[in-house]
Amino acid sequence: MGGPRERVLHDFYSKEAKRLGYPARSAFKLLEVQQKFKVIPKAGSVLDLGCHPGAWLQVVCQSLGPAQHGGAVLGVDLQPTTAPPKHCDERVSIWQMDARDLTSSTLRQFNPKGFHAVLSDMCHPTSGNATRDALQSVGLQQLALEVAIGRADDSLEDVSE
């Protein structure tokens, strides 16, 4: 019998992701959130922090609606990432960089009006120390929140203005 890693690799969502052309089963998390809460507006502008391997980029692009209606997606990740060809189109851009280096002026280069939604699936490599790993996760959540609402010293503009 296989260990936990083998079971994860072969669970229903992993198989379904592969069948549907998603590089990761995490696509289903965002699909469920989008179905329930409609966080990604049609033709909106979305920032995806921790975008590797690109499954959320695909879901965002699908949620924006047809390409001719507009919209834009910016993925940011430390790892080299390419937009998966299935479900993604020319509206997807990817920056390989540390999200901690993002500033409002950097983001305005991509979209001067700001973002309608900021998504984050960032995670640190786990160390095995539950306390340390939890603190690092909280730090990344705080970073995503600061990017979404603006830092005190570098506020981001609200797209509703």
mmCIF file of C-alpha atoms in Angstrom:
data_model
loop_
_atom_site.group_PDB
_atom_site.id
_atom_site.type_symbol
_atom_site.label_atom_id
_atom_site.label_comp_id
_atom_site.label_asym_id
_atom_site.label_seq_id
_atom_site.Cartn_x
_atom_site.Cartn_y
_atom_site.Cartn_z
ATOM 1 C CA MET A 1 0.000 0.000 0.000
ATOM 2 C CA GLY A 2 1.306 3.455 -0.902
ATOM 3 C CA GLY A 3 2.211 6.150 1.565
ATOM 4 C CA PRO A 4 0.432 9.493 2.049
ATOM 5 C CA ARG A 5 2.295 11.130 -0.855
ATOM 6 C CA GLU A 6 1.264 8.392 -3.282
ATOM 7 C CA ARG A 7 -2.373 8.627 -2.168
ATOM 8 C CA VAL A 8 -2.346 12.401 -2.693
ATOM 9 C CA LEU A 9 -0.899 12.018 -6.181
ATOM 10 C CA HIS A 10 -3.645 9.638 -7.189
ATOM 11 C CA ASP A 11 -6.720 11.060 -5.467
ATOM 12 C CA PHE A 12 -9.880 12.032 -7.339
ATOM 13 C CA TYR A 13 -9.028 15.731 -7.680
ATOM 14 C CA SER A 14 -5.517 15.039 -8.942
ATOM 15 C CA LYS A 15 -6.881 12.732 -11.624
ATOM 16 C CA GLU A 16 -9.648 15.175 -12.496
ATOM 17 C CA ALA A 17 -7.181 18.069 -12.745
ATOM 18 C CA LYS A 18 -5.053 16.099 -15.156
ATOM 19 C CA ARG A 19 -8.112 15.111 -17.209
ATOM 20 C CA LEU A 20 -9.264 18.744 -17.466
ATOM 21 C CA GLY A 21 -5.817 20.148 -18.265
ATOM 22 C CA TYR A 22 -5.031 21.835 -14.944
ATOM 23 C CA PRO A 23 -1.439 21.478 -13.704
ATOM 24 C CA ALA A 24 -2.611 21.168 -10.086
ATOM 25 C CA ARG A 25 -5.661 20.108 -8.137
ATOM 26 C CA SER A 26 -5.670 23.509 -6.410
ATOM 27 C CA ALA A 27 -7.743 24.714 -9.375
ATOM 28 C CA PHE A 28 -10.760 23.125 -7.716
ATOM 29 C CA LYS A 29 -10.317 25.268 -4.575
ATOM 30 C CA LEU A 30 -10.579 28.439 -6.618
ATOM 31 C CA LEU A 31 -13.373 27.075 -8.811
ATOM 32 C CA GLU A 32 -15.410 26.411 -5.657
ATOM 33 C CA VAL A 33 -14.695 29.869 -4.203
ATOM 34 C CA GLN A 34 -15.602 31.503 -7.518
ATOM 35 C CA GLN A 35 -18.825 29.517 -7.792
ATOM 36 C CA LYS A 36 -19.912 30.473 -4.263
ATOM 37 C CA PHE A 37 -18.652 34.049 -3.961
ATOM 38 C CA LYS A 38 -17.925 35.398 -7.483
ATOM 39 C CA VAL A 39 -14.622 36.968 -6.373
ATOM 40 C CA ILE A 40 -13.380 37.318 -9.958
ATOM 41 C CA PRO A 41 -15.483 39.796 -11.923
ATOM 42 C CA LYS A 42 -16.099 39.382 -15.637
ATOM 43 C CA ALA A 43 -13.463 41.342 -17.587
ATOM 44 C CA GLY A 44 -11.778 42.269 -14.296
ATOM 45 C CA SER A 45 -8.149 42.667 -13.337
ATOM 46 C CA VAL A 46 -6.687 40.012 -11.031
ATOM 47 C CA LEU A 47 -3.375 39.604 -9.220
ATOM 48 C CA ASP A 48 -2.386 36.005 -8.407
ATOM 49 C CA LEU A 49 0.381 35.802 -5.790
ATOM 50 C CA GLY A 50 2.187 32.478 -5.689
ATOM 51 C CA CYS A 51 0.868 31.552 -9.127
ATOM 52 C CA HIS A 52 3.063 28.500 -9.794
ATOM 53 C CA PRO A 53 2.222 26.066 -11.422
ATOM 54 C CA GLY A 54 -0.565 28.067 -13.066
ATOM 55 C CA ALA A 55 -3.818 26.307 -12.200
ATOM 56 C CA TRP A 56 -5.272 29.448 -10.618
ATOM 57 C CA LEU A 57 -4.220 31.493 -13.659
ATOM 58 C CA GLN A 58 -6.338 29.126 -15.736
ATOM 59 C CA VAL A 59 -9.376 29.446 -13.461
ATOM 60 C CA VAL A 60 -9.044 33.238 -13.398
ATOM 61 C CA CYS A 61 -8.825 33.427 -17.172
ATOM 62 C CA GLN A 62 -11.917 31.238 -17.516
ATOM 63 C CA SER A 63 -13.775 33.364 -14.958
ATOM 64 C CA LEU A 64 -12.997 36.618 -16.771
ATOM 65 C CA GLY A 65 -15.118 35.469 -19.688
ATOM 66 C CA PRO A 66 -14.290 35.689 -23.393
ATOM 67 C CA ALA A 67 -11.003 37.402 -24.270
ATOM 68 C CA GLN A 68 -12.754 39.969 -26.451
ATOM 69 C CA HIS A 69 -14.481 41.327 -23.318
ATOM 70 C CA GLY A 70 -11.146 42.216 -21.749
ATOM 71 C CA GLY A 71 -9.646 41.615 -18.376
ATOM 72 C CA ALA A 72 -6.104 40.985 -17.227
ATOM 73 C CA VAL A 73 -4.287 38.533 -14.987
ATOM 74 C CA LEU A 74 -0.887 39.068 -13.411
ATOM 75 C CA GLY A 75 0.752 36.059 -11.804
ATOM 76 C CA VAL A 76 3.723 36.549 -9.469
ATOM 77 C CA ASP A 77 5.939 33.730 -8.243
ATOM 78 C CA LEU A 78 9.521 33.041 -7.221
ATOM 79 C CA GLN A 79 9.588 29.997 -9.481
ATOM 80 C CA PRO A 80 9.751 30.221 -13.253
ATOM 81 C CA THR A 81 6.170 29.761 -14.415
ATOM 82 C CA THR A 82 4.556 29.729 -17.824
ATOM 83 C CA ALA A 83 0.860 30.140 -18.423
ATOM 84 C CA PRO A 84 -0.582 26.710 -19.152
ATOM 85 C CA PRO A 85 -1.857 26.733 -22.739
ATOM 86 C CA LYS A 86 -5.250 25.281 -21.864
ATOM 87 C CA HIS A 87 -7.704 27.916 -20.593
ATOM 88 C CA CYS A 88 -5.099 30.738 -20.639
ATOM 89 C CA ASP A 89 -4.777 33.411 -23.295
ATOM 90 C CA GLU A 90 -2.986 36.687 -23.988
ATOM 91 C CA ARG A 91 -4.554 38.309 -20.910
ATOM 92 C CA VAL A 92 -2.144 36.391 -18.658
ATOM 93 C CA SER A 93 1.220 37.900 -17.711
ATOM 94 C CA ILE A 94 3.690 36.364 -15.280
ATOM 95 C CA TRP A 95 6.433 38.081 -13.314
ATOM 96 C CA GLN A 96 9.111 35.937 -11.715
ATOM 97 C CA MET A 97 9.905 37.848 -8.548
ATOM 98 C CA ASP A 98 9.502 37.895 -4.796
ATOM 99 C CA ALA A 99 6.049 39.204 -3.852
ATOM 100 C CA ARG A 100 7.725 41.082 -0.983
ATOM 101 C CA ASP A 101 9.294 43.334 -3.620
ATOM 102 C CA LEU A 102 5.949 44.429 -5.080
ATOM 103 C CA THR A 103 5.107 48.104 -4.694
ATOM 104 C CA SER A 104 2.176 50.145 -5.890
ATOM 105 C CA SER A 105 4.350 51.704 -8.591
ATOM 106 C CA THR A 106 5.495 48.259 -9.756
ATOM 107 C CA LEU A 107 1.896 47.070 -9.955
ATOM 108 C CA ARG A 108 0.775 50.248 -11.736
ATOM 109 C CA GLN A 109 3.165 49.328 -14.539
ATOM 110 C CA PHE A 110 0.898 46.367 -15.189
ATOM 111 C CA ASN A 111 -2.444 48.028 -14.504
ATOM 112 C CA PRO A 112 -2.641 51.723 -13.606
ATOM 113 C CA LYS A 113 -6.200 51.309 -12.257
ATOM 114 C CA GLY A 114 -5.339 48.548 -9.779
ATOM 115 C CA PHE A 115 -6.863 45.121 -9.268
ATOM 116 C CA HIS A 116 -10.416 43.970 -8.678
ATOM 117 C CA ALA A 117 -9.171 40.849 -6.877
ATOM 118 C CA VAL A 118 -5.938 39.729 -5.243
ATOM 119 C CA LEU A 119 -5.514 35.973 -4.818
ATOM 120 C CA SER A 120 -2.796 34.202 -2.895
ATOM 121 C CA ASP A 121 -1.785 30.583 -2.710
ATOM 122 C CA MET A 122 1.746 31.393 -1.551
ATOM 123 C CA CYS A 123 3.507 29.021 0.804
ATOM 124 C CA HIS A 124 6.961 28.643 2.287
ATOM 125 C CA PRO A 125 8.766 25.335 1.965
ATOM 126 C CA THR A 126 7.812 23.438 5.110
ATOM 127 C CA SER A 127 10.498 22.840 7.703
ATOM 128 C CA GLY A 128 8.780 20.154 9.743
ATOM 129 C CA ASN A 129 8.485 22.533 12.692
ATOM 130 C CA ALA A 130 4.743 23.208 12.962
ATOM 131 C CA THR A 131 5.144 26.471 14.886
ATOM 132 C CA ARG A 132 7.719 27.878 12.497
ATOM 133 C CA ASP A 133 5.723 26.778 9.442
ATOM 134 C CA ALA A 134 2.534 28.353 10.839
ATOM 135 C CA LEU A 135 4.302 31.654 11.541
ATOM 136 C CA GLN A 136 5.754 31.743 8.042
ATOM 137 C CA SER A 137 2.294 31.091 6.589
ATOM 138 C CA VAL A 138 0.832 33.938 8.644
ATOM 139 C CA GLY A 139 3.598 36.202 7.341
ATOM 140 C CA LEU A 140 2.672 35.368 3.752
ATOM 141 C CA GLN A 141 -1.013 35.963 4.499
ATOM 142 C CA GLN A 142 -0.137 39.351 5.950
ATOM 143 C CA LEU A 143 1.918 40.157 2.857
ATOM 144 C CA ALA A 144 -1.003 39.257 0.586
ATOM 145 C CA LEU A 145 -3.322 41.439 2.658
ATOM 146 C CA GLU A 146 -0.883 44.350 2.510
ATOM 147 C CA VAL A 147 -0.635 44.024 -1.251
ATOM 148 C CA ALA A 148 -4.428 43.855 -1.519
ATOM 149 C CA ILE A 149 -5.263 46.841 0.683
ATOM 150 C CA GLY A 150 -2.007 48.742 0.519
ATOM 151 C CA ARG A 151 0.891 49.158 2.867
ATOM 152 C CA ALA A 152 0.973 52.148 5.172
ATOM 153 C CA ASP A 153 4.112 53.414 3.461
ATOM 154 C CA ASP A 154 3.109 52.450 -0.084
ATOM 155 C CA SER A 155 -0.669 52.457 -0.422
ATOM 156 C CA LEU A 156 -2.221 50.820 -3.457
ATOM 157 C CA GLU A 157 -5.061 52.537 -5.235
ATOM 158 C CA ASP A 158 -8.617 51.228 -4.993
ATOM 159 C CA VAL A 159 -10.030 50.208 -8.385
ATOM 160 C CA SER A 160 -13.480 51.458 -7.381
ATOM 161 C CA GLU A 161 -12.337 55.089 -7.500
#
